[in-house]
Structures are given as C-alpha cells and as structure tokens.
Coordinates of C-alpha atoms and ligand atoms in Angstrom, one line a residue:
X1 CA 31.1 -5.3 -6.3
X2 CA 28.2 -3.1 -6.9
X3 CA 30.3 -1.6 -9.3
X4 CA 30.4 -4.9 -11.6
X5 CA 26.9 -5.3 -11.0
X6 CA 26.2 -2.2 -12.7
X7 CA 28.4 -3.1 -15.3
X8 CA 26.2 -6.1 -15.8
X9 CA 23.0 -4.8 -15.5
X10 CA 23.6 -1.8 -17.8
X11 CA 25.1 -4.2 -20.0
X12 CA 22.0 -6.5 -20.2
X13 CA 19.0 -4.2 -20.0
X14 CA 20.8 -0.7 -21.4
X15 CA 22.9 0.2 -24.8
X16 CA 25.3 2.8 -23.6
X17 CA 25.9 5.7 -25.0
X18 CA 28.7 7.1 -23.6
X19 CA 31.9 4.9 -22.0
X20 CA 32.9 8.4 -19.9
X21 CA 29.4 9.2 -18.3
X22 CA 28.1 6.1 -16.7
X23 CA 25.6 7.9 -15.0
X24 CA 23.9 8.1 -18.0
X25 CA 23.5 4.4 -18.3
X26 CA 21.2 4.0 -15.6
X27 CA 18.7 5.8 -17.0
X28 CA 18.6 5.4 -20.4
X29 CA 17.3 2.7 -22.8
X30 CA 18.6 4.3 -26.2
X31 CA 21.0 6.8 -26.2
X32 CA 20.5 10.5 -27.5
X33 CA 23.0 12.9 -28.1
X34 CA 22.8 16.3 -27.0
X35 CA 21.5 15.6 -23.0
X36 CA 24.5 14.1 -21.6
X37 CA 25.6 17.0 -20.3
X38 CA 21.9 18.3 -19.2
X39 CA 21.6 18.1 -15.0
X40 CA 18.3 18.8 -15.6
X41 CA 17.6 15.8 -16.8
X42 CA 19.2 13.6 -14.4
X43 CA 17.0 11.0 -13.1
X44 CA 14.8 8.4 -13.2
X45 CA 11.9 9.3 -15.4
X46 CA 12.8 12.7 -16.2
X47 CA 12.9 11.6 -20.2
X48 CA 9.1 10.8 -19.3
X49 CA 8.5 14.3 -18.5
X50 CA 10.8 15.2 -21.6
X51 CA 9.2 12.6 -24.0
X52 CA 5.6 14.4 -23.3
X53 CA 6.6 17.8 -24.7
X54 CA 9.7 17.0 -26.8
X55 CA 9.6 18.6 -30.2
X56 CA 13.2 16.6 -31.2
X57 CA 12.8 14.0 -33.6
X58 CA 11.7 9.9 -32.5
X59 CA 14.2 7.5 -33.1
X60 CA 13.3 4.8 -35.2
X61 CA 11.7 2.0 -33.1
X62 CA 9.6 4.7 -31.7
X63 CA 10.7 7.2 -28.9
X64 CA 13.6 7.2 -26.8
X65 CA 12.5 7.3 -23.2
X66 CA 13.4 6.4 -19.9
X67 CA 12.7 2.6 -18.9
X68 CA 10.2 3.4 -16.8
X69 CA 8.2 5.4 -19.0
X70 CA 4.9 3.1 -20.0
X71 CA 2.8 5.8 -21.2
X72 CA 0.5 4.5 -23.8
X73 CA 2.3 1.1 -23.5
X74 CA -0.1 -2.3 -22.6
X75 CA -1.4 -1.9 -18.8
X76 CA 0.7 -3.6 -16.5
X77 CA -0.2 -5.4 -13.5
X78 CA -0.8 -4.7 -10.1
X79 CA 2.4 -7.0 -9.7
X80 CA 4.7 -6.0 -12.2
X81 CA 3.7 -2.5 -11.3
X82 CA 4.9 -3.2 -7.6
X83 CA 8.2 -5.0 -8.8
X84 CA 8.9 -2.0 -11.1
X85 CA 8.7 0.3 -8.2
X86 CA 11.3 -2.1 -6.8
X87 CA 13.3 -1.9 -9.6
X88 CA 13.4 2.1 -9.6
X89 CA 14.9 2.1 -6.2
X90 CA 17.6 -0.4 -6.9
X91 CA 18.6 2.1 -9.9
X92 CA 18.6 5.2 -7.7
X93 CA 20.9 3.4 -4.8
X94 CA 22.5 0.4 -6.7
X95 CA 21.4 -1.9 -4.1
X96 CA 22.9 -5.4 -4.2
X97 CA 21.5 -7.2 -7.4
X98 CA 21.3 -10.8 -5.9
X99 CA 19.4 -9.2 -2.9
X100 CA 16.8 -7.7 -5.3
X101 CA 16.7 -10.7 -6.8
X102 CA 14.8 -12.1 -3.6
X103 CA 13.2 -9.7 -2.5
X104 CA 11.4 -9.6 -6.2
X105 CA 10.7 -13.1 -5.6
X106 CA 7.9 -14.7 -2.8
X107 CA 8.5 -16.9 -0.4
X108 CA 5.9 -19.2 0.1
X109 CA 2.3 -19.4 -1.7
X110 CA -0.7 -21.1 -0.6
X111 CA -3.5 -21.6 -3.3
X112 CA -6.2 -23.9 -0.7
X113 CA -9.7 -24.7 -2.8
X114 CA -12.0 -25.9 0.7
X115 CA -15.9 -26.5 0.8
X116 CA -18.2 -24.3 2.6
X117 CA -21.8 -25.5 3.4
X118 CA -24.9 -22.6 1.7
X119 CA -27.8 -21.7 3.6
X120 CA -29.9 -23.3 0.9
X121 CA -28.2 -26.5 1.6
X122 CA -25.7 -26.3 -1.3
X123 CA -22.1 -26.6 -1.4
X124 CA -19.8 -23.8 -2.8
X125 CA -15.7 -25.1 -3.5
X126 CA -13.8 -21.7 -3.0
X127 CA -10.3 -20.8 -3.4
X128 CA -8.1 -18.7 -0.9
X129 CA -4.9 -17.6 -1.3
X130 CA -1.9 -17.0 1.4
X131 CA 1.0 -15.3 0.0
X132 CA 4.2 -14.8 2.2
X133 CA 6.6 -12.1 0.6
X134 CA 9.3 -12.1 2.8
X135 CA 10.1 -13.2 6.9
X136 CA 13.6 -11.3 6.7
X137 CA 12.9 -8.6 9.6
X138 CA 9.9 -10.8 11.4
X139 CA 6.7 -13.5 11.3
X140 CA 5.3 -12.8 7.9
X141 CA 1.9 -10.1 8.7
X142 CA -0.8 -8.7 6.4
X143 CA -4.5 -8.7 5.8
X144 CA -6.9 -10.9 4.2
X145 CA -9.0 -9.5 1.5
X146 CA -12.6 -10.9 0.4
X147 CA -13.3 -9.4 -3.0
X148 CA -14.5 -10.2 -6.6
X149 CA -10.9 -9.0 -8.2
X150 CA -9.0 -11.2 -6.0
X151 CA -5.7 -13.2 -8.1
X152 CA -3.1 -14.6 -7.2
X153 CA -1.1 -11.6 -8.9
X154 CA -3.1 -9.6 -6.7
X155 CA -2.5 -11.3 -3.7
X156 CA 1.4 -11.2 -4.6
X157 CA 1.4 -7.8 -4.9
X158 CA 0.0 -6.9 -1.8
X159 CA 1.9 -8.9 0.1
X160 CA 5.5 -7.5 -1.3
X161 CA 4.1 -4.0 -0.3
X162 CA 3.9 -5.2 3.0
X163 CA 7.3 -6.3 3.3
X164 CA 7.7 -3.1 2.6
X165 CA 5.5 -1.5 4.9
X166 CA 7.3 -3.5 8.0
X167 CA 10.7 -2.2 6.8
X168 CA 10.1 1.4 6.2
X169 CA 8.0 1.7 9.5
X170 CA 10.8 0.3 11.5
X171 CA 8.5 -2.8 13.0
X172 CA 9.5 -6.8 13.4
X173 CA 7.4 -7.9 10.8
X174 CA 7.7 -9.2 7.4
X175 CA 5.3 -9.2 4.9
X176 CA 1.7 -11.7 3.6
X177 CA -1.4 -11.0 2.0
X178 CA -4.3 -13.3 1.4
X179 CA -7.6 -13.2 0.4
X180 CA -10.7 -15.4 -1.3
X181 CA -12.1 -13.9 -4.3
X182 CA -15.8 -12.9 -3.5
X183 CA -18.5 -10.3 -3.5
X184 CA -19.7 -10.7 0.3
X185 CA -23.2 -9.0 -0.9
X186 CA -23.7 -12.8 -2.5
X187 CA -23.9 -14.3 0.8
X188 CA -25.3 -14.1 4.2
X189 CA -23.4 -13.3 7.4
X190 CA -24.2 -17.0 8.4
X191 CA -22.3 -18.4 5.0
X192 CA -19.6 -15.5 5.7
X193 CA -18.4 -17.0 9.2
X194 CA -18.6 -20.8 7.5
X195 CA -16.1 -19.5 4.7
X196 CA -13.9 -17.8 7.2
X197 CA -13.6 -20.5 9.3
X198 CA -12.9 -23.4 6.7
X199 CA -10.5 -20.7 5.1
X200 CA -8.6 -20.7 8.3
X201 CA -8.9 -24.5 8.7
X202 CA -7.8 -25.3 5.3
X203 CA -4.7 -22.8 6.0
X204 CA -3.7 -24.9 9.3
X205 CA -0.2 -24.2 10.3
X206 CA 0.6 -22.3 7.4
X207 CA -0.9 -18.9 9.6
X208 CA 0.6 -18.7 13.1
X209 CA 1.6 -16.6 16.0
X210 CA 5.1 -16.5 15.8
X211 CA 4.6 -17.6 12.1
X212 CA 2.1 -15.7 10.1
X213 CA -0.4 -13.2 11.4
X214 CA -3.6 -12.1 9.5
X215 CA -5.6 -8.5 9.6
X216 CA -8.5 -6.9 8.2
X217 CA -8.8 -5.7 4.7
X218 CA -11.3 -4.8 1.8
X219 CA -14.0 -6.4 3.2
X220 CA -13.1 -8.0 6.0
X221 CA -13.2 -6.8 9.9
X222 CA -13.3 -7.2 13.2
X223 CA -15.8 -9.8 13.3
X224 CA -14.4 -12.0 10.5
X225 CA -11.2 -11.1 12.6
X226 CA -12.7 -13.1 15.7
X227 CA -14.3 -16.5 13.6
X228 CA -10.6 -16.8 12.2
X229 CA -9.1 -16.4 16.0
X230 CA -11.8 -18.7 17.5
X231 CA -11.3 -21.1 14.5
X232 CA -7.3 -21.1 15.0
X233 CA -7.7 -21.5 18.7
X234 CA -9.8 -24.6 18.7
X235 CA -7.4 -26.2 16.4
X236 CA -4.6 -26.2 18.8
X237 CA -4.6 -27.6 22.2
X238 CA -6.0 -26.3 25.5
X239 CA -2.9 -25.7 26.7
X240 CA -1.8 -23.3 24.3
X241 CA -4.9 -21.3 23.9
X242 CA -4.1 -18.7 25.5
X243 CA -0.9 -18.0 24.2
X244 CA -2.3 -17.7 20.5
X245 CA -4.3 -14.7 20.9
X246 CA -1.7 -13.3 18.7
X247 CA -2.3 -15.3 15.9
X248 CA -5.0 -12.6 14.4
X249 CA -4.8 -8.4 14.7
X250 CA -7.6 -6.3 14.2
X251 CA -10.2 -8.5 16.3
X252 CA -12.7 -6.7 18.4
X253 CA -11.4 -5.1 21.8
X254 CA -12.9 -7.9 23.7
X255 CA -11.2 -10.5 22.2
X256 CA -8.1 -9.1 22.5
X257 CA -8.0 -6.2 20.3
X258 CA -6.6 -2.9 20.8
X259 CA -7.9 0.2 21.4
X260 CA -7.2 2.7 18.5
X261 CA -6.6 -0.4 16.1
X262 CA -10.0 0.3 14.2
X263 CA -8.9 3.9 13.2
X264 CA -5.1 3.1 12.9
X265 CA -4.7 3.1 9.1
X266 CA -6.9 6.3 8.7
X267 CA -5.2 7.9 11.9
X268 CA -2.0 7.2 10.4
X269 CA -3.0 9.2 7.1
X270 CA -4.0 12.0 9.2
X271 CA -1.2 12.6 11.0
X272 CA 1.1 12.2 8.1
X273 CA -1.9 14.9 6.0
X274 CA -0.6 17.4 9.5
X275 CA 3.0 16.9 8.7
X276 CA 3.0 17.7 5.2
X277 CA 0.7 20.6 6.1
X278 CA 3.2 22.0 8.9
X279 CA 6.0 21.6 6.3
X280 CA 4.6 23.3 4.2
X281 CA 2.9 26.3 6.1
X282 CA 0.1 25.1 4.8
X283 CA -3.7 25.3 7.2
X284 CA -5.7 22.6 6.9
X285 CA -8.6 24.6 8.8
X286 CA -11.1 25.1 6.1
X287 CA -8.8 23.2 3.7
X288 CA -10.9 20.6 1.0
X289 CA -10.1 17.1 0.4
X290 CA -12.3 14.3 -1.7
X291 CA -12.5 10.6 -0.8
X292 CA -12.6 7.8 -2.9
X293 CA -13.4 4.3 -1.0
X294 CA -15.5 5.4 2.2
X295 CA -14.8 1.6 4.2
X296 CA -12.7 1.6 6.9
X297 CA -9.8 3.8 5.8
X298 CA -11.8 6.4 3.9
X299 CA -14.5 7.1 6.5
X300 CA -11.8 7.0 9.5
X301 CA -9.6 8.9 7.7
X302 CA -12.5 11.6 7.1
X303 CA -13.9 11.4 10.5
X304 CA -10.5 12.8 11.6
X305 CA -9.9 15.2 9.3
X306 CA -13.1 16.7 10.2
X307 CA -11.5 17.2 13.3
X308 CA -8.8 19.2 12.1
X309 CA -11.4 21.7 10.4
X310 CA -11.2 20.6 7.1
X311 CA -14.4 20.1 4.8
X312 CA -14.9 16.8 2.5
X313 CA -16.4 17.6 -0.8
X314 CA -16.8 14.7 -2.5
X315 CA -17.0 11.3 -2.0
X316 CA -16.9 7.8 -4.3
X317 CA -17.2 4.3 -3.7
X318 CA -18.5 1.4 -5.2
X319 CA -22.0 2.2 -4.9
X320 CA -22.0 5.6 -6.2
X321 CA -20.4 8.8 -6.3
X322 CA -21.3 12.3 -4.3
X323 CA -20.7 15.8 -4.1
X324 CA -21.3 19.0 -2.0
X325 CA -19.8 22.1 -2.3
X326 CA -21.1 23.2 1.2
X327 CA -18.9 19.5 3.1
X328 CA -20.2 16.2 3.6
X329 CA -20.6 15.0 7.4
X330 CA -17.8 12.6 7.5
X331 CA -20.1 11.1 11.1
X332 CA -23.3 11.6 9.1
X333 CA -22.2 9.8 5.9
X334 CA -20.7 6.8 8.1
X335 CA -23.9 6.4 9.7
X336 CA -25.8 6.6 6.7
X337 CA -23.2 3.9 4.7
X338 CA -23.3 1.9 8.0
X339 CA -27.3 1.4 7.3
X340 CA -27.6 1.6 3.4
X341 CA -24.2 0.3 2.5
X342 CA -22.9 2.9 0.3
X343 CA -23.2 6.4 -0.3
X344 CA -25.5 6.3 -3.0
X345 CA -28.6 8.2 -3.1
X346 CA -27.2 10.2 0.5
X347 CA -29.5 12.9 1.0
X348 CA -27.6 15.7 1.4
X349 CA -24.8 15.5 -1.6
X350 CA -25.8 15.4 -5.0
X351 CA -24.6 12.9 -7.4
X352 CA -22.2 12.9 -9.8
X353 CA -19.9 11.3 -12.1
X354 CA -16.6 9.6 -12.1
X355 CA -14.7 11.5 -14.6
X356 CA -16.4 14.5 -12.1
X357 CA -15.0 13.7 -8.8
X358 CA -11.7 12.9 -10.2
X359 CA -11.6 16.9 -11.6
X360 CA -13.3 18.1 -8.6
X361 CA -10.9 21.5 -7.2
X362 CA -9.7 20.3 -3.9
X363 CA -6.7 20.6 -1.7
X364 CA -6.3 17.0 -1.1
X365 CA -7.1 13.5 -2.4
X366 CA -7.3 10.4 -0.4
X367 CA -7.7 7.1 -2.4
X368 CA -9.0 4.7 0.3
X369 CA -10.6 2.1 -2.3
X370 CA -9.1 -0.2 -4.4
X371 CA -5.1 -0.1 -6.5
X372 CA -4.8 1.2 -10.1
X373 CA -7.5 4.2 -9.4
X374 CA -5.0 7.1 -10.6
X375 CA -3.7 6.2 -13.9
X376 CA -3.0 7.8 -17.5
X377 CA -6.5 8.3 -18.0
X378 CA -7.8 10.0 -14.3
X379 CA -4.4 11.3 -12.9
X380 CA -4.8 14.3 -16.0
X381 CA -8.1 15.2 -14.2
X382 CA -7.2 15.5 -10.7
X383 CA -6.7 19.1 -9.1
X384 CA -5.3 18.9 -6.0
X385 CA -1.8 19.7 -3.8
X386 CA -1.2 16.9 -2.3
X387 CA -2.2 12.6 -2.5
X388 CA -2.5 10.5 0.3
X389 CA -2.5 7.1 -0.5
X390 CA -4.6 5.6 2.3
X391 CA -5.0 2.8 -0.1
X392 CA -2.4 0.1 -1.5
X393 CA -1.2 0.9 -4.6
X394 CA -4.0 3.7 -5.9
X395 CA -1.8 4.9 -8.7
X396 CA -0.3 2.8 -11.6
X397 CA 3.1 3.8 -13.0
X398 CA 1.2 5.8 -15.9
X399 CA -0.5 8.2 -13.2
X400 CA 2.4 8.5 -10.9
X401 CA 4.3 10.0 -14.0
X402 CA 1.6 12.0 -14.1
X403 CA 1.3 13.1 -11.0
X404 CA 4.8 14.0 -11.1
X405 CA 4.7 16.3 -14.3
X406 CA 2.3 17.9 -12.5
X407 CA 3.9 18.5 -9.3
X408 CA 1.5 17.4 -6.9
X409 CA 2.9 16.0 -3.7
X410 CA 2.2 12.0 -3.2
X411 CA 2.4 10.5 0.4
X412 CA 3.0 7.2 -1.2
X413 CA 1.0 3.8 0.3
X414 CA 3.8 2.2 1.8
X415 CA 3.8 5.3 4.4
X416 CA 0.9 6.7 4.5
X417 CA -1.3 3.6 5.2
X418 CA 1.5 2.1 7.5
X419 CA -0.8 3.2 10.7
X420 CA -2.4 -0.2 10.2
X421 CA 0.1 -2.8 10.6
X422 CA 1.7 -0.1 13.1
X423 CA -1.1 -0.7 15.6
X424 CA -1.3 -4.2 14.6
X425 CA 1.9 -4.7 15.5
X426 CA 1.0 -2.8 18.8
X427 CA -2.3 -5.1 18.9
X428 CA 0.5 -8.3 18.5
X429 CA 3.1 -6.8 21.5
X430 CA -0.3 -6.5 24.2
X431 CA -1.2 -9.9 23.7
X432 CA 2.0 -11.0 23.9
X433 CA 2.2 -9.3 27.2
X434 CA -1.0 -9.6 28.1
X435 CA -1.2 -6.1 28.2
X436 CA -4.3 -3.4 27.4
X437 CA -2.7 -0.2 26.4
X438 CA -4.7 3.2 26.7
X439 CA -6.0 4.8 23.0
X440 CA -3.6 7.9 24.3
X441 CA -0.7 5.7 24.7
X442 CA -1.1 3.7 21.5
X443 CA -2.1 6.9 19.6
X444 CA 1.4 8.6 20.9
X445 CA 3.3 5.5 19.8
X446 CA 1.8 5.8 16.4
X447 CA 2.5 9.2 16.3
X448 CA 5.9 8.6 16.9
X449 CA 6.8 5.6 14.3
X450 CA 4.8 7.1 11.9
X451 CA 6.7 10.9 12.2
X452 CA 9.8 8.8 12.3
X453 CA 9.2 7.0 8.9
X454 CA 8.0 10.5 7.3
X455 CA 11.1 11.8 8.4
X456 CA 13.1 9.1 6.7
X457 CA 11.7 9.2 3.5
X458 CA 12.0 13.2 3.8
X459 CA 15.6 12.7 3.9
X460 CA 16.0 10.0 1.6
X461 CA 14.3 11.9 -1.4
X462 CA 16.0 14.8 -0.2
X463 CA 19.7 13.1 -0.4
X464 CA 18.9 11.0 -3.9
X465 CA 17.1 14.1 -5.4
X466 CA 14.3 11.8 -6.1
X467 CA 9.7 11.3 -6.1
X468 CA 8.4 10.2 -2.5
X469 CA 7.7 7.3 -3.7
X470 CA 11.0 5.8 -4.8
X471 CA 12.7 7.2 -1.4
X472 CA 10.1 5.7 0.6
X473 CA 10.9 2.0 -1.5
X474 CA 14.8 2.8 -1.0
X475 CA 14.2 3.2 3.0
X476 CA 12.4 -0.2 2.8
X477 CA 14.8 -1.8 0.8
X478 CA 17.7 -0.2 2.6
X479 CA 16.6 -2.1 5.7
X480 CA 16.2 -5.5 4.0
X481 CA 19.9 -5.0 2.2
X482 CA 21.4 -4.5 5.5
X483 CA 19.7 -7.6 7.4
X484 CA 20.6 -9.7 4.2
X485 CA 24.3 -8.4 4.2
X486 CA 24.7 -9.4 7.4
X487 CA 23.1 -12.5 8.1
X488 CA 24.6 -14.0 4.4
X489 CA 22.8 -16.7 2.5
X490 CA 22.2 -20.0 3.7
X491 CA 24.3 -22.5 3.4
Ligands
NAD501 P1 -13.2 -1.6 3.1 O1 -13.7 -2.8 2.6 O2 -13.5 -1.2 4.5 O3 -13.6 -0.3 2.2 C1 -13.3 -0.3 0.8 C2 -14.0 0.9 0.2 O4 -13.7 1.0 -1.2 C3 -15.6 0.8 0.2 O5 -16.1 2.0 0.5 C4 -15.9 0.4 -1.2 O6 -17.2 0.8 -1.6 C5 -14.9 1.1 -2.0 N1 -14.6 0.6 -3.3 C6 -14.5 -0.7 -3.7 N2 -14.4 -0.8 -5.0 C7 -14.4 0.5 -5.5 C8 -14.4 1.1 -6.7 N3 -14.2 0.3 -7.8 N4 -14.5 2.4 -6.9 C9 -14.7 3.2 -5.8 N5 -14.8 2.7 -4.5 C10 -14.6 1.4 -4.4 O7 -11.6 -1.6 2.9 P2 -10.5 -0.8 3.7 O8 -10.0 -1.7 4.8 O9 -10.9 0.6 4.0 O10 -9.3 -0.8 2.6 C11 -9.2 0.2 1.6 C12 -7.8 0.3 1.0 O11 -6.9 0.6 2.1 C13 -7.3 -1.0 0.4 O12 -6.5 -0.7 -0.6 C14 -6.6 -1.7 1.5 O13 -5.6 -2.6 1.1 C15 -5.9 -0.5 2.1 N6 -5.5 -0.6 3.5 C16 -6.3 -1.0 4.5 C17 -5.9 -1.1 5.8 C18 -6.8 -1.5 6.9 O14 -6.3 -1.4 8.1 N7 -8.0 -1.8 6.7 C19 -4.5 -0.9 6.1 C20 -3.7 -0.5 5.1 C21 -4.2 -0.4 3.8

C-alpha cells in the first residue's frame, strides 16, 4: 500500500529520472545525471546545500533543486511553512498518504466578531479566532494569543504545531490555537478583562473541559487566564462549577493553577539546553547565550540558565534591543521589563541593532518572540552552536536550510517549548483530581516526559539519518498514524 502511494505521489509531484533507483524519486524535482549513485547526497534537502555552491550548469527552467529548497523563492506562510514541515516527514517515513491528508487539514474553525464596551463609552466589534487542528490522541489544547499579527493562517498554524506538540510529548491532548488580533498597549486592563470575557462568551461551548482547553500565550497570562475561567464558569450551572476548573490552564495558583506552570515552557528549554550540553561534553558554566523575546518564555528561560552559570549577552524584544559583553541580570532585566515594559533604554546594556544581535558570538540562541525570526536574511548572521526554539516556529524553511549548511544544532519548537502544554497537562490532571502537586514533583515529571521526547527524536534522526527537526515531526506524526490505523475512518 504505501508502496502504490509512492508510486502515485512521485508520479504527480516528481519526473523520475531513473525507473531502478526509486530512492531518488523522493527527493528530486528534476532529474540530473551524474548523483544517482552519490550517498552523499541522499536526503531531503541535501541538493539545497548542493544548489548553494554548485559550479554544474542550471537546467533550463532555472536550477534543479530539492523540493523543499525555497531559497530566493516568494516568502511562504507561517501555514504553508508548518504543512511543508509536514510534508518532509511523510517523505522521509512514507507515512500513509490519506492520513496526511487529515492531519494537513483542521478540524473545526471558529471566526466569532463580538462587541466589547470602551472606557470612553464607545463600542469596539472584534474578531477572535478558535482553531481546532486535531482531537485524535485527546480534547483539543493550546493557547490564546492577543496580538496585532494575529490571522486566521496564523492561528491555523499554531494550532497544527500543537497537535504536534501533544503527540511527540507523549500527552492526551490534541491540538487548538486561538487568538484576537490586538496590540493590548491600546487598551486599558479594565477593556482587557471585557474583551476576554465576551471572547469566551461568544466561544460558548465551542471551549470545554473535556472538549477544548485554552492557555496563555503572546500576550496573554495568568490573569486573562482567570476572567476566561470565571467567565466559563458562570455560563454553566452551579452544579457543575466545580467540575470545570479544567476548562482553562495556566490560571493563577489560587484558582487552580499549578505550581511550576508559570516557568514550564522556559524550564522545559532548559533542561533540554542540559541534555544537549551533557551529550555533547559540552559546560554550560560560563557558556553565552542571547535572547530574543524576553515575555514569559525568554525571561524564564534566562532566569534558569543563570542558574546553571551561564551569562546572557544580549537581549531583543519588541521594544528594543541590548547588549553587554560583561552578562545581563536575567532577575534584574525581569524586574526592570516588569516596570518599564521592555528592555529598552535598560541601564546597564548598551543598545544595539538588529542585524547586531543576530551576529552577536554566542554559544546559544533562544528565540522566545514571535515565528519567522531566523530566515534567509538573519540565519547567515547568527554565530552560535546550538538553537533553542523556545518559540513556535522562529525559523522559516529559508533559515532552517541555513542553519543546516551551517551545522548548528536546532532543538526544534515542537520539543523544546513542549514544557508548556507538559505542565498544562499536569495543571489539567490536578484539577481533575482535585489535587495540588509540589513544584519538585511537577518539576520531576517534566523532567521525565521531556528527557523521554529528547530521547525520541535523538533516535529517530539517528535511524532516518535526518535534521532534528523532521525527526521530531516523524515522532509526532508516527503517533497520529498509529491511532488513525487502528481506530479506521468513520463510517
Ligand atoms: P509573551 O507575550 O510573554 O512575550 C513575547 C515576547 O516577544 C515579548 O518580550 C515581546 O516584546 C517579544 N516580541 C514580540 N514581537 C517581537 C519582535 N518583533 N521582535 C522581538 N521581540 C518581539 O509571550 P510568550 O508566552 O513568552 O511566548 C513567546 C513565544 O513562545 C511564542 O512563539 C509562543 O507561541 C511560544 N510559546 C509560549 C508558551 C507559553 O507557555 N507561554 C508555550 C509554548 C510556546
């Protein structure tokens, strides 16, 4: 079976160049003789690498190349750079096409436009957006983002990445994202409860305990985290209050929150930083590392690094960007971007640039801000050992090429921020059980999943000889095949 769907995809989307060496097929857009035979340049994107330096002749229509190379092509979007990825892991383990075929699609999308009173009296009609990706493995999960770039493509990408994110991690969710597009600094914290409230009214069933469970994001937190929970439980009946306290994670500790769920993502990044360091004998004491996005995953994630010895240099986010050759106090510069709301003008950093910090000599880079950050244009600057993608999506397909040519490790997002919906799912279980778990305990259990999923997607790009990335997709997507193949397709 896989064997004719091969067949049929090479057939539609490839012209073969040799019947006897079908390997080749998957790889190649237009033929070209003379690297059939060449090992070296078996696998995906390897003719990106080639196409770079290659002193042969272009074929007609321009080069010959790898389907995945996009180099100097149009920018694509944060969407069709997700289902790419997707697409790159089917290729590597020839997973069932008709099971791609919904995982590439979403399930359900809500577009709600709902009227929110202004202090001044006015009346603003915004538009929020609920995607659910996929309930294959669990209730649907993912975080709500408030932001000016906000889309629907946006919002579709996210939430396929964390359908992803469930399945690699090993945890009973599936994957949403949602998210009204906003800058919060246009309104006051009055107007921001109002618009999270009606947001969750206008939503209505659609979110749910058992059904759909929102988290923090860009821009959203604890506290917007508690209107939606006190806005969902006085829509249902007094009866059931109290078994709905799962219907949000990420509230405050008080209302039902759990302990280490603040730090989670950034905790998460830090002990998967430690792995790859122990792997490979490398000391993080004294080690340097630059952060761009210093919200809730940057700064945690620095605060904790700090704690392993190692010395932030340089910092960016959307305020401004800073430098100090000396380290940045991760504690200091929270405190000072808890009162002045960025990092700009922070005393004891200089600023500079962007093209700067990108080119700044470090030993590791977090991305903790926003997707498409690394990319054909700033992934040529960076100087660094290893990525961390604290952030979802950080690097377009043009930078992860990139990246790759220049042989600098990438813990890939779908990992390495996976500490997140990890304690969320944590957060989920306690209020289930009406349980409080210790920080120690919930740390541990991160720990463990989180080790666990590293160790998976070690073994997975060791076996297919291929990036991080696409072994950590093939490990989600493994999962997914599996439930799929065995549950069959309705009716
Ligand atoms: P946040 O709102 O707390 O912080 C966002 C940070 O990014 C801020 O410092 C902001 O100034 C900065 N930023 C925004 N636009 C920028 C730009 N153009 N250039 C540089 N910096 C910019 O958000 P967060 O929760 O820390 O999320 C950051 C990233 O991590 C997002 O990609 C998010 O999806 C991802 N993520 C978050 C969680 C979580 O638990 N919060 C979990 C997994 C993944």
């Amino acid at each position: 079976m896989k064997e004719m769907d091969r067949k049929r995809r090479n057939k539609e989307d490839i012209t073969p160049i040799s019947k006897t060496r079908e390997w080749k097929l998957l790889y190649y857009e237009h033929g070209r003789p003379g690297l059939e035979d060449s090992s070296e340049y078996r696998g995906l994107c390897r003719h990106c690498e080639l196409c770079a330096t290659c002193t042969l002749p272009k074929s007609e229509g321009g080069v010959w190349h790898c389907k995945y190379y996009i180099a100097g092509a149009k920018k694509t979007s944060f969407y069709e750079n997700v289902l790419k990825q997707l697409e790159k892991a089917e290729d590597v383990v020839h997973f069932d096409r008709d099971i791609c075929k919904i995982l590439a699609a979403t399930m359900n999308e809500f577009v709600v436009h709902f009227p929110v009173k202004m202090d001044d009296g006015g009346l603003k009609v915004m538009t929020g957006y609920r995607i659910q990706h996929n309930n294959a493995l669990g209730p649907y999960k993912g975080g709500l983002r408030f932001h000016p770039s906000v889309d629907i493509d946006e919002v579709r990408a996210l939430a396929t990445l964390m359908t992803w994110k469930s399945a690699i991690t090993n945890i009973p969710f599936g994957g949403a994202k949602g998210g009204i597009q906003l800058d919060p600094a246009d309104f006051s914290s009055n107007e921001m409860e109002r618009i999270a409230r009606r947001f969750t009214f206008a939503l209505g069933n659609n979110i749910g305990p058992e059904y759909d469970i929102p988290a923090p994001d860009v821009n959203t937190n604890p506290q917007i985290m508690a209107w939606i929970l006190d806005t969902y439980l006085s829509t249902v009946t007094p009866n059931e209050r109290n078994r709905c306290l799962h219907v949000v994670t990420g509230k405050p500790i008080e209302s039902g929150g759990s302990k280490g769920r603040n730090k989670a993502t950034g905790q998460g990044v830090v002990f998967l930083i430690d792995k790859w360091a122990n792997d490979h004998g490398f000391n993080l004491k004294g080690a340097t590392y630059i952060v761009q996005g210093f919200g809730n995953v940057g700064s945690w994630t620095s605060r904790l690094m700090k704690e392993k010895g190692s010395k932030l240099i340089a910092v960016e986010d959307v305020t401004g960007t800073i430098f100090n050759s000396e380290g940045i106090d991760p504690d200091d510069l929270a405190n000072y971007v808890k009162n002045h709301g960025g990092v700009l003008d922070y005393p004891n950093a200089k600023p500079i640039d962007h093209e700067t910090f990108f080119s700044t000599k470090a030993d590791i880079f977090i991305p903790a801000a926003l997707e498409n950050q690394i990319t054909a244009e700033t992934a040529p600057l960076l100087n660094v050992k290893l990525v961390a993608e604290g952030a979802n999506s950080p690097t377009d397909l043009n930078g992860d090429i990139i990246l790759q040519r220049k042989k600098i490790d990438v813990i890939p997002d779908i990992l390495c921020n996976s500490g997140g919906v990890i304690v969320s799912y944590f957060e989920w279980l306690q209020n289930k059980r009406s349980e409080f778990w210790e920080l120690d305990e919930v740390d541990n259990k991160l720990h463990k999943k989180i080790i666990n999923a590293y160790e998976k997607v070690h073994d997975t790009a060791e076996k297919f000889r291929v990036d991080w990335r696409t072994a950590a997709q093939v490990v989600a997507i493994s999962r997914l095949e599996s439930v799929y193949k065995e549950r069959g397709i309705f009716p």
